[in-house]
PDB file of C-alpha atoms in Angstrom:
ATOM      1  CA  MET A 130      38.288  19.607 -95.406  1.00  0.00           C
ATOM      2  CA  ALA A 131      39.045  23.343 -95.482  1.00  0.00           C
ATOM      3  CA  GLN A 132      39.083  25.103 -92.137  1.00  0.00           C
ATOM      4  CA  ALA A 133      36.453  27.836 -91.802  1.00  0.00           C
ATOM      5  CA  SER A 134      37.812  31.346 -91.384  1.00  0.00           C
ATOM      6  CA  VAL A 135      36.588  33.703 -88.687  1.00  0.00           C
ATOM      7  CA  THR A 136      36.816  37.487 -88.647  1.00  0.00           C
ATOM      8  CA  ILE A 137      36.262  39.466 -85.442  1.00  0.00           C
ATOM      9  CA  GLY A 138      34.624  42.816 -86.099  1.00  0.00           C
ATOM     10  CA  LEU A 139      34.810  45.582 -83.490  1.00  0.00           C
ATOM     11  CA  SER A 140      32.161  48.339 -83.435  1.00  0.00           C
ATOM     12  CA  ALA A 141      31.725  51.384 -81.175  1.00  0.00           C
ATOM     13  CA  VAL A 142      28.445  52.906 -80.013  1.00  0.00           C
ATOM     14  CA  VAL A 143      29.672  56.406 -79.100  1.00  0.00           C
ATOM     15  CA  MET A 144      26.911  58.536 -77.551  1.00  0.00           C
ATOM     16  CA  ALA A 145      26.699  62.152 -76.407  1.00  0.00           C
ATOM     17  CA  LEU A 146      24.110  64.877 -75.989  1.00  0.00           C
ATOM     18  CA  VAL A 147      23.801  67.204 -78.978  1.00  0.00           C
ATOM     19  CA  ASP A 148      21.474  70.170 -78.479  1.00  0.00           C
ATOM     20  CA  GLY A 149      19.802  68.266 -75.657  1.00  0.00           C
ATOM     21  CA  GLU A 150      19.202  65.102 -77.697  1.00  0.00           C
ATOM     22  CA  LEU A 151      21.103  61.851 -77.268  1.00  0.00           C
ATOM     23  CA  ALA A 152      23.043  61.217 -80.467  1.00  0.00           C
ATOM     24  CA  VAL A 153      25.225  58.424 -81.808  1.00  0.00           C
ATOM     25  CA  LEU A 154      28.413  58.937 -83.785  1.00  0.00           C
ATOM     26  CA  THR A 155      28.091  57.506 -87.301  1.00  0.00           C
ATOM     27  CA  VAL A 156      30.338  57.185 -90.310  1.00  0.00           C
ATOM     28  CA  GLN A 157      29.650  56.696 -94.004  1.00  0.00           C
ATOM     29  CA  PRO A 158      32.152  54.139 -95.343  1.00  0.00           C
ATOM     30  CA  SER A 159      33.317  54.584 -98.920  1.00  0.00           C
ATOM     31  CA  GLN A 160      30.937  53.089-101.487  1.00  0.00           C
ATOM     32  CA  ALA A 161      28.378  52.341 -98.741  1.00  0.00           C
ATOM     33  CA  GLN A 162      24.843  53.680 -99.031  1.00  0.00           C
ATOM     34  CA  LEU A 163      23.994  53.227 -95.352  1.00  0.00           C
ATOM     35  CA  PRO A 164      25.371  54.864 -92.193  1.00  0.00           C
ATOM     36  CA  ALA A 165      27.543  52.738 -89.935  1.00  0.00           C
ATOM     37  CA  LEU A 166      29.166  52.723 -86.536  1.00  0.00           C
ATOM     38  CA  PRO A 167      32.923  53.313 -86.359  1.00  0.00           C
ATOM     39  CA  SER A 168      34.300  49.810 -86.761  1.00  0.00           C
ATOM     40  CA  GLY A 169      36.922  47.520 -88.224  1.00  0.00           C
ATOM     41  CA  PRO A 170      38.349  44.001 -88.179  1.00  0.00           C
ATOM     42  CA  PHE A 171      40.584  42.858 -85.334  1.00  0.00           C
ATOM     43  CA  ASP A 172      44.058  41.869 -86.507  1.00  0.00           C
ATOM     44  CA  PRO A 173      45.685  39.396 -84.056  1.00  0.00           C
ATOM     45  CA  ALA A 174      49.105  40.171 -85.489  1.00  0.00           C
ATOM     46  CA  GLY A 175      48.800  43.948 -85.358  1.00  0.00           C
ATOM     47  CA  HIS A 176      46.450  44.664 -82.419  1.00  0.00           C
ATOM     48  CA  ARG A 177      47.433  43.915 -78.832  1.00  0.00           C
ATOM     49  CA  THR A 178      43.877  44.098 -77.411  1.00  0.00           C
ATOM     50  CA  PHE A 179      40.329  44.513 -78.688  1.00  0.00           C
ATOM     51  CA  GLU A 180      39.955  47.842 -76.896  1.00  0.00           C
ATOM     52  CA  LEU A 181      43.160  49.336 -78.295  1.00  0.00           C
ATOM     53  CA  ALA A 182      42.107  48.276 -81.780  1.00  0.00           C
ATOM     54  CA  LEU A 183      38.676  49.825 -81.296  1.00  0.00           C
ATOM     55  CA  ARG A 184      40.154  53.116 -80.088  1.00  0.00           C
ATOM     56  CA  ALA A 185      42.416  53.196 -83.132  1.00  0.00           C
ATOM     57  CA  PHE A 186      39.481  52.588 -85.498  1.00  0.00           C
ATOM     58  CA  VAL A 187      37.409  55.378 -83.946  1.00  0.00           C
ATOM     59  CA  ALA A 188      40.295  57.858 -84.001  1.00  0.00           C
ATOM     60  CA  ALA A 189      41.201  57.034 -87.601  1.00  0.00           C
ATOM     61  CA  GLN A 190      37.627  57.155 -88.891  1.00  0.00           C
ATOM     62  CA  THR A 191      36.236  60.107 -86.916  1.00  0.00           C
ATOM     63  CA  GLY A 192      39.196  62.041 -85.504  1.00  0.00           C
ATOM     64  CA  LEU A 193      37.863  61.615 -81.941  1.00  0.00           C
ATOM     65  CA  ASP A 194      39.679  59.985 -79.039  1.00  0.00           C
ATOM     66  CA  LEU A 195      37.516  57.833 -76.774  1.00  0.00           C
ATOM     67  CA  GLY A 196      37.470  58.101 -73.005  1.00  0.00           C
ATOM     68  CA  TYR A 197      35.842  55.338 -70.962  1.00  0.00           C
ATOM     69  CA  VAL A 198      34.486  52.400 -72.956  1.00  0.00           C
ATOM     70  CA  GLU A 199      32.826  49.147 -71.932  1.00  0.00           C
ATOM     71  CA  GLN A 200      32.149  45.976 -73.865  1.00  0.00           C
ATOM     72  CA  LEU A 201      28.501  45.460 -74.721  1.00  0.00           C
ATOM     73  CA  TYR A 202      28.014  42.043 -76.208  1.00  0.00           C
ATOM     74  CA  THR A 203      29.496  39.525 -78.592  1.00  0.00           C
ATOM     75  CA  PHE A 204      27.311  38.364 -81.472  1.00  0.00           C
ATOM     76  CA  GLY A 205      28.583  35.165 -83.024  1.00  0.00           C
ATOM     77  CA  ASP A 206      25.836  32.544 -83.004  1.00  0.00           C
ATOM     78  CA  ALA A 207      25.864  30.400 -86.129  1.00  0.00           C
ATOM     79  CA  GLY A 208      22.565  30.056 -87.949  1.00  0.00           C
ATOM     80  CA  ARG A 209      20.786  32.665 -85.837  1.00  0.00           C
ATOM     81  CA  ASP A 210      18.062  34.608 -87.624  1.00  0.00           C
ATOM     82  CA  ALA A 211      19.574  38.030 -87.136  1.00  0.00           C
ATOM     83  CA  PRO A 212      21.117  40.844 -89.191  1.00  0.00           C
ATOM     84  CA  GLN A 213      24.013  39.489 -91.185  1.00  0.00           C
ATOM     85  CA  ALA A 214      27.375  40.827 -90.062  1.00  0.00           C
ATOM     86  CA  THR A 215      29.866  41.682 -92.771  1.00  0.00           C
ATOM     87  CA  ILE A 216      33.312  43.201 -92.499  1.00  0.00           C
ATOM     88  CA  GLY A 217      34.672  44.964 -95.532  1.00  0.00           C
ATOM     89  CA  ASP A 218      38.194  45.896 -96.576  1.00  0.00           C
ATOM     90  CA  THR A 219      39.922  42.894 -94.999  1.00  0.00           C
ATOM     91  CA  THR A 220      43.156  41.609 -96.469  1.00  0.00           C
ATOM     92  CA  HIS A 221      41.945  38.036 -96.267  1.00  0.00           C
ATOM     93  CA  GLY A 222      38.683  38.460 -98.159  1.00  0.00           C
ATOM     94  CA  GLU A 223      35.246  37.804 -96.699  1.00  0.00           C
ATOM     95  CA  ALA A 224      35.312  35.382 -93.770  1.00  0.00           C
ATOM     96  CA  ASP A 225      33.088  32.305 -93.517  1.00  0.00           C
ATOM     97  CA  ARG A 226      31.868  33.611 -90.170  1.00  0.00           C
ATOM     98  CA  VAL A 227      31.931  37.036 -88.566  1.00  0.00           C
ATOM     99  CA  VAL A 228      31.908  37.571 -84.809  1.00  0.00           C
ATOM    100  CA  SER A 229      30.751  41.087 -83.883  1.00  0.00           C
ATOM    101  CA  VAL A 230      31.967  42.649 -80.631  1.00  0.00           C
ATOM    102  CA  GLY A 231      30.214  45.878 -79.646  1.00  0.00           C
ATOM    103  CA  TYR A 232      31.427  48.570 -77.246  1.00  0.00           C
ATOM    104  CA  LEU A 233      29.675  51.519 -75.576  1.00  0.00           C
ATOM    105  CA  ALA A 234      31.321  54.890 -74.976  1.00  0.00           C
ATOM    106  CA  LEU A 235      29.740  58.003 -73.419  1.00  0.00           C
ATOM    107  CA  SER A 236      30.918  61.596 -73.610  1.00  0.00           C
ATOM    108  CA  PRO A 237      29.778  64.753 -71.765  1.00  0.00           C
ATOM    109  CA  LEU A 238      30.683  66.735 -74.888  1.00  0.00           C
ATOM    110  CA  ALA A 239      30.015  65.882 -78.508  1.00  0.00           C
ATOM    111  CA  GLY A 240      33.349  66.540 -80.169  1.00  0.00           C
ATOM    112  CA  ASP A 241      33.315  68.499 -83.399  1.00  0.00           C
ATOM    113  CA  VAL A 242      33.377  66.250 -86.434  1.00  0.00           C
ATOM    114  CA  THR A 243      34.695  67.667 -89.683  1.00  0.00           C
ATOM    115  CA  ARG A 244      35.571  64.562 -91.667  1.00  0.00           C
ATOM    116  CA  ALA A 245      33.421  63.684 -94.642  1.00  0.00           C
ATOM    117  CA  GLY A 246      30.647  61.234 -93.796  1.00  0.00           C
ATOM    118  CA  VAL A 247      31.073  61.561 -90.015  1.00  0.00           C
ATOM    119  CA  GLU A 248      28.145  62.973 -88.044  1.00  0.00           C
ATOM    120  CA  TRP A 249      26.250  62.854 -84.776  1.00  0.00           C
ATOM    121  CA  ARG A 250      22.740  61.502 -85.404  1.00  0.00           C
ATOM    122  CA  PRO A 251      19.853  61.290 -82.897  1.00  0.00           C
ATOM    123  CA  TRP A 252      19.088  57.726 -81.879  1.00  0.00           C
ATOM    124  CA  THR A 253      15.477  58.477 -82.803  1.00  0.00           C
ATOM    125  CA  ASP A 254      16.526  58.347 -86.478  1.00  0.00           C
ATOM    126  CA  PHE A 255      17.111  54.628 -86.014  1.00  0.00           C
ATOM    127  CA  PHE A 256      14.417  53.699 -83.467  1.00  0.00           C
ATOM    128  CA  PRO A 257      11.526  56.198 -83.758  1.00  0.00           C
ATOM    129  CA  TYR A 258       9.134  53.812 -81.998  1.00  0.00           C
ATOM    130  CA  GLU A 259      11.312  54.022 -78.858  1.00  0.00           C
ATOM    131  CA  ASP A 260      10.551  57.727 -78.222  1.00  0.00           C
ATOM    132  CA  TRP A 261       7.479  58.205 -75.992  1.00  0.00           C
ATOM    133  CA  ARG A 262       8.159  61.792 -74.901  1.00  0.00           C
ATOM    134  CA  LEU A 263       5.292  63.129 -77.044  1.00  0.00           C
ATOM    135  CA  GLY A 264       3.042  60.208 -76.205  1.00  0.00           C
ATOM    136  CA  ARG A 265       2.655  56.708 -77.598  1.00  0.00           C
ATOM    137  CA  PRO A 266       4.373  56.605 -81.015  1.00  0.00           C
ATOM    138  CA  GLU A 267       1.743  56.453 -83.750  1.00  0.00           C
ATOM    139  CA  VAL A 268       3.744  53.883 -85.732  1.00  0.00           C
ATOM    140  CA  ILE A 269       3.155  51.236 -83.031  1.00  0.00           C
ATOM    141  CA  ASP A 270      -0.595  51.190 -83.627  1.00  0.00           C
ATOM    142  CA  SER A 271      -0.610  52.000 -87.346  1.00  0.00           C
ATOM    143  CA  VAL A 272       2.158  49.667 -88.542  1.00  0.00           C
ATOM    144  CA  ILE A 273       3.481  47.318 -85.858  1.00  0.00           C
ATOM    145  CA  ALA A 274       0.232  46.150 -84.232  1.00  0.00           C
ATOM    146  CA  PRO A 275      -1.455  45.125 -87.544  1.00  0.00           C
ATOM    147  CA  ALA A 276       1.724  43.334 -88.614  1.00  0.00           C
ATOM    148  CA  VAL A 277       1.776  41.434 -85.307  1.00  0.00           C
ATOM    149  CA  SER A 278      -1.741  40.109 -85.984  1.00  0.00           C
ATOM    150  CA  ASP A 279      -0.649  38.767 -89.366  1.00  0.00           C
ATOM    151  CA  TRP A 280       2.634  37.363 -88.074  1.00  0.00           C
ATOM    152  CA  ALA A 281       1.306  35.784 -84.868  1.00  0.00           C
ATOM    153  CA  GLY A 282      -1.784  34.218 -86.406  1.00  0.00           C
ATOM    154  CA  ARG A 283      -3.099  31.669 -83.919  1.00  0.00           C
ATOM    155  CA  SER A 284       0.224  31.361 -82.075  1.00  0.00           C
ATOM    156  CA  ALA A 285      -0.414  32.487 -78.496  1.00  0.00           C
ATOM    157  CA  PRO A 286       3.311  32.595 -77.559  1.00  0.00           C
ATOM    158  CA  ARG A 287       4.102  34.826 -80.550  1.00  0.00           C
ATOM    159  CA  ARG A 288       1.259  37.184 -79.759  1.00  0.00           C
ATOM    160  CA  ALA A 289       2.134  37.350 -76.053  1.00  0.00           C
ATOM    161  CA  ARG A 290       5.776  38.104 -76.849  1.00  0.00           C
ATOM    162  CA  ALA A 291       4.878  40.969 -79.181  1.00  0.00           C
ATOM    163  CA  GLU A 292       2.228  42.374 -76.871  1.00  0.00           C
ATOM    164  CA  ALA A 293       4.690  42.424 -73.969  1.00  0.00           C
ATOM    165  CA  LEU A 294       7.528  44.028 -75.927  1.00  0.00           C
ATOM    166  CA  PHE A 295       5.455  46.759 -77.579  1.00  0.00           C
ATOM    167  CA  ALA A 296       2.869  47.196 -74.777  1.00  0.00           C
ATOM    168  CA  LEU A 297       0.076  46.460 -77.238  1.00  0.00           C
ATOM    169  CA  THR A 298      -2.513  45.820 -74.520  1.00  0.00           C
ATOM    170  CA  PRO A 299      -3.174  47.463 -71.133  1.00  0.00           C
ATOM    171  CA  ASP A 300      -1.844  44.314 -69.453  1.00  0.00           C
ATOM    172  CA  PHE A 301       1.715  45.336 -70.316  1.00  0.00           C
ATOM    173  CA  ARG A 302       3.683  48.469 -69.581  1.00  0.00           C
ATOM    174  CA  TRP A 303       6.452  49.810 -71.783  1.00  0.00           C
ATOM    175  CA  ARG A 304       9.891  48.570 -70.716  1.00  0.00           C
ATOM    176  CA  GLU A 305      12.347  51.126 -72.074  1.00  0.00           C
ATOM    177  CA  ASP A 306      15.401  48.876 -71.669  1.00  0.00           C
ATOM    178  CA  ARG A 307      14.166  46.125 -74.052  1.00  0.00           C
ATOM    179  CA  VAL A 308      15.400  47.922 -77.187  1.00  0.00           C
ATOM    180  CA  LEU A 309      17.315  44.965 -78.601  1.00  0.00           C
ATOM    181  CA  GLU A 310      14.445  42.515 -78.103  1.00  0.00           C
ATOM    182  CA  ARG A 311      12.054  44.843 -79.935  1.00  0.00           C
ATOM    183  CA  TYR A 312      14.445  45.351 -82.838  1.00  0.00           C
ATOM    184  CA  GLU A 313      15.088  41.615 -83.145  1.00  0.00           C
ATOM    185  CA  LEU A 314      11.333  40.960 -83.168  1.00  0.00           C
ATOM    186  CA  LEU A 315      10.872  43.484 -85.985  1.00  0.00           C
ATOM    187  CA  TYR A 316      13.669  41.714 -87.854  1.00  0.00           C
ATOM    188  CA  GLU A 317      12.028  38.331 -87.289  1.00  0.00           C
ATOM    189  CA  MET A 318       8.731  39.743 -88.556  1.00  0.00           C
ATOM    190  CA  GLU A 319      10.625  41.129 -91.596  1.00  0.00           C
ATOM    191  CA  LEU A 320       9.570  44.665 -90.710  1.00  0.00           C
ATOM    192  CA  ALA A 321      13.151  45.818 -90.184  1.00  0.00           C
ATOM    193  CA  PRO A 322      14.635  46.889 -93.551  1.00  0.00           C
ATOM    194  CA  GLU A 323      17.743  44.789 -92.817  1.00  0.00           C
ATOM    195  CA  ALA A 324      15.618  41.633 -92.950  1.00  0.00           C
ATOM    196  CA  GLY A 325      14.608  42.348 -96.531  1.00  0.00           C
ATOM    197  CA  ARG A 326      18.240  43.003 -97.405  1.00  0.00           C
ATOM    198  CA  ASP A 327      19.514  39.795 -95.809  1.00  0.00           C
ATOM    199  CA  HIS A 328      16.762  37.561 -97.127  1.00  0.00           C
ATOM    200  CA  GLN A 329      16.474  39.158-100.583  1.00  0.00           C
ATOM    201  CA  ALA A 330      12.840  39.733 -99.714  1.00  0.00           C
ATOM    202  CA  HIS A 331      10.560  42.721-100.113  1.00  0.00           C
ATOM    203  CA  GLY A 332      11.081  44.950 -97.102  1.00  0.00           C
ATOM    204  CA  PRO A 333       8.571  47.276 -95.433  1.00  0.00           C
ATOM    205  CA  ASP A 334       7.165  50.326 -97.174  1.00  0.00           C
ATOM    206  CA  ALA A 335       9.653  53.197 -97.037  1.00  0.00           C
ATOM    207  CA  GLY A 336       6.945  55.285 -95.366  1.00  0.00           C
ATOM    208  CA  ALA A 337       6.517  52.834 -92.513  1.00  0.00           C
ATOM    209  CA  ASN A 338       8.870  54.936 -90.336  1.00  0.00           C
ATOM    210  CA  LEU A 339      10.466  52.007 -88.550  1.00  0.00           C
ATOM    211  CA  GLY A 340      13.916  53.584 -88.501  1.00  0.00           C
ATOM    212  CA  GLN A 341      16.927  54.240 -90.673  1.00  0.00           C
ATOM    213  CA  PRO A 342      18.674  50.951 -91.559  1.00  0.00           C
ATOM    214  CA  MET A 343      22.416  50.659 -91.015  1.00  0.00           C
ATOM    215  CA  LEU A 344      25.295  48.826 -92.577  1.00  0.00           C
ATOM    216  CA  SER A 345      25.898  45.193 -91.623  1.00  0.00           C
ATOM    217  CA  ASP A 346      24.512  44.388 -88.138  1.00  0.00           C
ATOM    218  CA  HIS A 347      25.217  47.858 -86.760  1.00  0.00           C
ATOM    219  CA  ARG A 348      21.614  48.752 -85.906  1.00  0.00           C
ATOM    220  CA  ARG A 349      21.489  45.604 -83.812  1.00  0.00           C
ATOM    221  CA  ILE A 350      24.646  46.703 -81.988  1.00  0.00           C
ATOM    222  CA  LEU A 351      23.218  50.212 -81.556  1.00  0.00           C
ATOM    223  CA  ALA A 352      20.028  48.722 -80.091  1.00  0.00           C
ATOM    224  CA  THR A 353      22.191  46.785 -77.625  1.00  0.00           C
ATOM    225  CA  GLY A 354      24.013  49.965 -76.626  1.00  0.00           C
ATOM    226  CA  LEU A 355      20.867  52.029 -76.137  1.00  0.00           C
ATOM    227  CA  GLY A 356      19.216  49.236 -74.140  1.00  0.00           C
ATOM    228  CA  ARG A 357      22.300  48.827 -71.949  1.00  0.00           C
ATOM    229  CA  LEU A 358      22.455  52.556 -71.280  1.00  0.00           C
ATOM    230  CA  ARG A 359      18.771  52.701 -70.370  1.00  0.00           C
ATOM    231  CA  GLY A 360      19.079  49.706 -68.072  1.00  0.00           C
ATOM    232  CA  LYS A 361      22.141  51.107 -66.291  1.00  0.00           C
ATOM    233  CA  LEU A 362      20.308  54.299 -65.365  1.00  0.00           C
ATOM    234  CA  ARG A 363      18.515  52.353 -62.632  1.00  0.00           C
ATOM    235  CA  TYR A 364      21.642  51.147 -60.851  1.00  0.00           C
ATOM    236  CA  ARG A 365      24.507  53.423 -61.979  1.00  0.00           C
ATOM    237  CA  PRO A 366      24.593  57.237 -62.274  1.00  0.00           C
ATOM    238  CA  VAL A 367      25.563  57.048 -65.960  1.00  0.00           C
ATOM    239  CA  ALA A 368      23.459  60.116 -66.839  1.00  0.00           C
ATOM    240  CA  LEU A 369      26.100  62.160 -65.008  1.00  0.00           C
ATOM    241  CA  ASP A 370      28.579  61.051 -67.678  1.00  0.00           C
ATOM    242  CA  LEU A 371      26.498  62.874 -70.288  1.00  0.00           C
ATOM    243  CA  VAL A 372      26.353  66.318 -68.669  1.00  0.00           C
ATOM    244  CA  PRO A 373      29.093  68.937 -68.119  1.00  0.00           C
ATOM    245  CA  GLU A 374      31.022  69.230 -64.881  1.00  0.00           C
ATOM    246  CA  THR A 375      28.398  71.647 -63.497  1.00  0.00           C
ATOM    247  CA  PHE A 376      24.748  71.386 -64.451  1.00  0.00           C
ATOM    248  CA  THR A 377      21.237  72.272 -63.377  1.00  0.00           C
ATOM    249  CA  LEU A 378      18.868  69.547 -62.226  1.00  0.00           C
ATOM    250  CA  SER A 379      16.619  70.452 -65.151  1.00  0.00           C
ATOM    251  CA  ARG A 380      19.473  69.725 -67.535  1.00  0.00           C
ATOM    252  CA  LEU A 381      20.140  66.411 -65.810  1.00  0.00           C
ATOM    253  CA  GLN A 382      16.446  65.539 -66.091  1.00  0.00           C
ATOM    254  CA  ARG A 383      16.442  66.321 -69.814  1.00  0.00           C
ATOM    255  CA  ALA A 384      19.490  64.074 -70.223  1.00  0.00           C
ATOM    256  CA  VAL A 385      17.637  61.192 -68.534  1.00  0.00           C
ATOM    257  CA  GLU A 386      14.597  61.824 -70.718  1.00  0.00           C
ATOM    258  CA  ALA A 387      16.762  61.931 -73.838  1.00  0.00           C
ATOM    259  CA  VAL A 388      18.163  58.502 -72.964  1.00  0.00           C
ATOM    260  CA  THR A 389      14.940  56.799 -71.898  1.00  0.00           C
ATOM    261  CA  GLY A 390      12.580  58.398 -74.403  1.00  0.00           C
ATOM    262  CA  LEU A 391      10.227  59.019 -71.460  1.00  0.00           C
ATOM    263  CA  LEU A 392       9.215  62.171 -69.595  1.00  0.00           C
ATOM    264  CA  MET A 393       9.995  62.412 -65.879  1.00  0.00           C
ATOM    265  CA  HIS A 394       7.939  63.998 -63.092  1.00  0.00           C
ATOM    266  CA  LYS A 395       9.926  67.169 -62.367  1.00  0.00           C
ATOM    267  CA  GLN A 396       9.439  67.492 -58.600  1.00  0.00           C
ATOM    268  CA  ASN A 397       9.821  63.787 -57.903  1.00  0.00           C
ATOM    269  CA  PHE A 398      12.947  63.628 -60.053  1.00  0.00           C
ATOM    270  CA  ARG A 399      14.540  66.545 -58.231  1.00  0.00           C
ATOM    271  CA  ARG A 400      13.726  65.133 -54.787  1.00  0.00           C
ATOM    272  CA  GLY A 401      14.977  61.708 -55.822  1.00  0.00           C
ATOM    273  CA  VAL A 402      18.297  63.024 -57.121  1.00  0.00           C
ATOM    274  CA  GLU A 403      18.918  64.996 -53.945  1.00  0.00           C
ATOM    275  CA  ARG A 404      18.134  61.923 -51.808  1.00  0.00           C
ATOM    276  CA  THR A 405      20.734  59.804 -53.597  1.00  0.00           C
ATOM    277  CA  GLY A 406      23.568  62.045 -52.427  1.00  0.00           C
ATOM    278  CA  LEU A 407      25.190  61.691 -55.832  1.00  0.00           C
ATOM    279  CA  VAL A 408      25.254  65.433 -56.466  1.00  0.00           C
ATOM    280  CA  GLU A 409      26.002  68.527 -54.429  1.00  0.00           C
ATOM    281  CA  ALA A 410      25.188  72.196 -54.831  1.00  0.00           C
ATOM    282  CA  THR A 411      27.963  74.499 -56.038  1.00  0.00           C
ATOM    283  CA  CYS A 412      26.423  77.641 -54.475  1.00  0.00           C
ATOM    284  CA  GLN A 413      26.476  79.127 -57.961  1.00  0.00           C
ATOM    285  CA  ILE A 414      23.675  80.172 -60.277  1.00  0.00           C
ATOM    286  CA  GLU A 415      23.536  79.338 -63.970  1.00  0.00           C
ATOM    287  CA  PRO A 416      24.090  82.506 -65.996  1.00  0.00           C
ATOM    288  CA  VAL A 417      20.943  83.041 -68.060  1.00  0.00           C
ATOM    289  CA  THR A 418      19.695  85.786 -70.330  1.00  0.00           C
ATOM    290  CA  GLY A 419      16.056  85.345 -69.382  1.00  0.00           C
ATOM    291  CA  GLY A 420      13.761  83.309 -67.196  1.00  0.00           C
ATOM    292  CA  ARG A 421      14.239  82.125 -63.648  1.00  0.00           C
ATOM    293  CA  PRO A 422      17.883  81.478 -62.666  1.00  0.00           C
ATOM    294  CA  ALA A 423      18.702  77.895 -61.648  1.00  0.00           C
ATOM    295  CA  GLU A 424      21.189  76.543 -59.138  1.00  0.00           C
ATOM    296  CA  LEU A 425      24.197  74.657 -60.469  1.00  0.00           C
ATOM    297  CA  PHE A 426      25.151  71.227 -59.141  1.00  0.00           C
ATOM    298  CA  ARG A 427      28.117  68.934 -59.597  1.00  0.00           C
ATOM    299  CA  ARG A 428      28.861  65.290 -59.061  1.00  0.00           C
ATOM    300  CA  ARG A 429      29.793  64.587 -55.451  1.00  0.00           C
ATOM    301  CA  PRO A 430      33.391  63.400 -55.089  1.00  0.00           C
ATOM    302  CA  VAL A 431      33.622  59.671 -54.480  1.00  0.00           C
ATOM    303  CA  ALA A 432      35.137  58.702 -51.165  1.00  0.00           C
ATOM    304  CA  ALA A 433      37.565  55.791 -50.941  1.00  0.00           C
ATOM    305  CA  GLY A 434      35.646  52.529 -50.983  1.00  0.00           C
ATOM    306  CA  ASP A 435      32.409  54.246 -52.042  1.00  0.00           C
ATOM    307  CA  ALA A 436      31.397  52.670 -55.326  1.00  0.00           C
ATOM    308  CA  GLN A 437      28.345  54.947 -55.680  1.00  0.00           C
ATOM    309  CA  ALA A 438      26.416  51.933 -56.947  1.00  0.00           C
ATOM    310  CA  LEU A 439      23.238  53.962 -57.169  1.00  0.00           C
ATOM    311  CA  GLY A 440      21.170  54.895 -60.140  1.00  0.00           C
ATOM    312  CA  LEU A 441      19.189  58.072 -60.617  1.00  0.00           C
ATOM    313  CA  PRO A 442      15.451  57.984 -59.921  1.00  0.00           C
ATOM    314  CA  LEU A 443      13.154  57.427 -62.899  1.00  0.00           C
ATOM    315  CA  PRO A 444       9.770  58.844 -61.800  1.00  0.00           C
ATOM    316  CA  VAL A 445       8.119  58.451 -65.188  1.00  0.00           C
ATOM    317  CA  LEU A 446       5.327  60.904 -65.921  1.00  0.00           C
ATOM    318  CA  ARG A 447       2.288  58.721 -66.646  1.00  0.00           C
TER     319      ARG A 447
END
């Protein structure tokens, strides 16, 4: 009996603010029609660690060097109804099974990208239903809710799951960190374009506006990264990793809103940030050409033994 082959694919969710919007770094592999995350197959003979291999892939494909990275998740369940992972350009041909390992990297500056096919794209291109800053996304009620009725039928557990994830009734509030669960439900309902691709089935109408599909299982990995980042805001000051060394509190608030897809209450956000002790005033004013000048802040230096295990406040504007 032939032994099954396994390929380990490494993918990077690299995120930064571009013109005030949270964007993800994407590449366009040769002969591919869909955008992808920087990625590649792990070579046990040539790569010493997963992280070193990932850094090499990102540098080779985009020209950017990563700073801090953290592992997100490993997708490798056999037989799971999920986007099919494929790894191209391997020397051993297509593996019987692909294990996908995703990583998250944040940058205070979006490095210039000049290579063909490499660009920073807003995460809203891929998950438009996750952006509530202009109110409840219309696509939830016009496309998703009717599809839930058809899919759930008389199944109470199915209906309850969908209603909770997409806040379809007043009994449930929107949980911004459940990005992956929502995407996987859309895949299960065959509303995600990747489901039609994987199952050779008719996908949703191109006008449904359920997000730009990606190569392989990369939109699933991106959903994991965005959900992780949103969740960490509540217990780690990760938003400070997305702003320059000095910043106004308004800029920090816009960074939080760009990550969560939710608007914050301005006064409560400011008071909450100051109470955390995570930032300190620089006694400098932001140079502006018009409007009211704003005070500049910076991250407070971390004392020895102080882990700063605090998140920023999220006083959502209801």
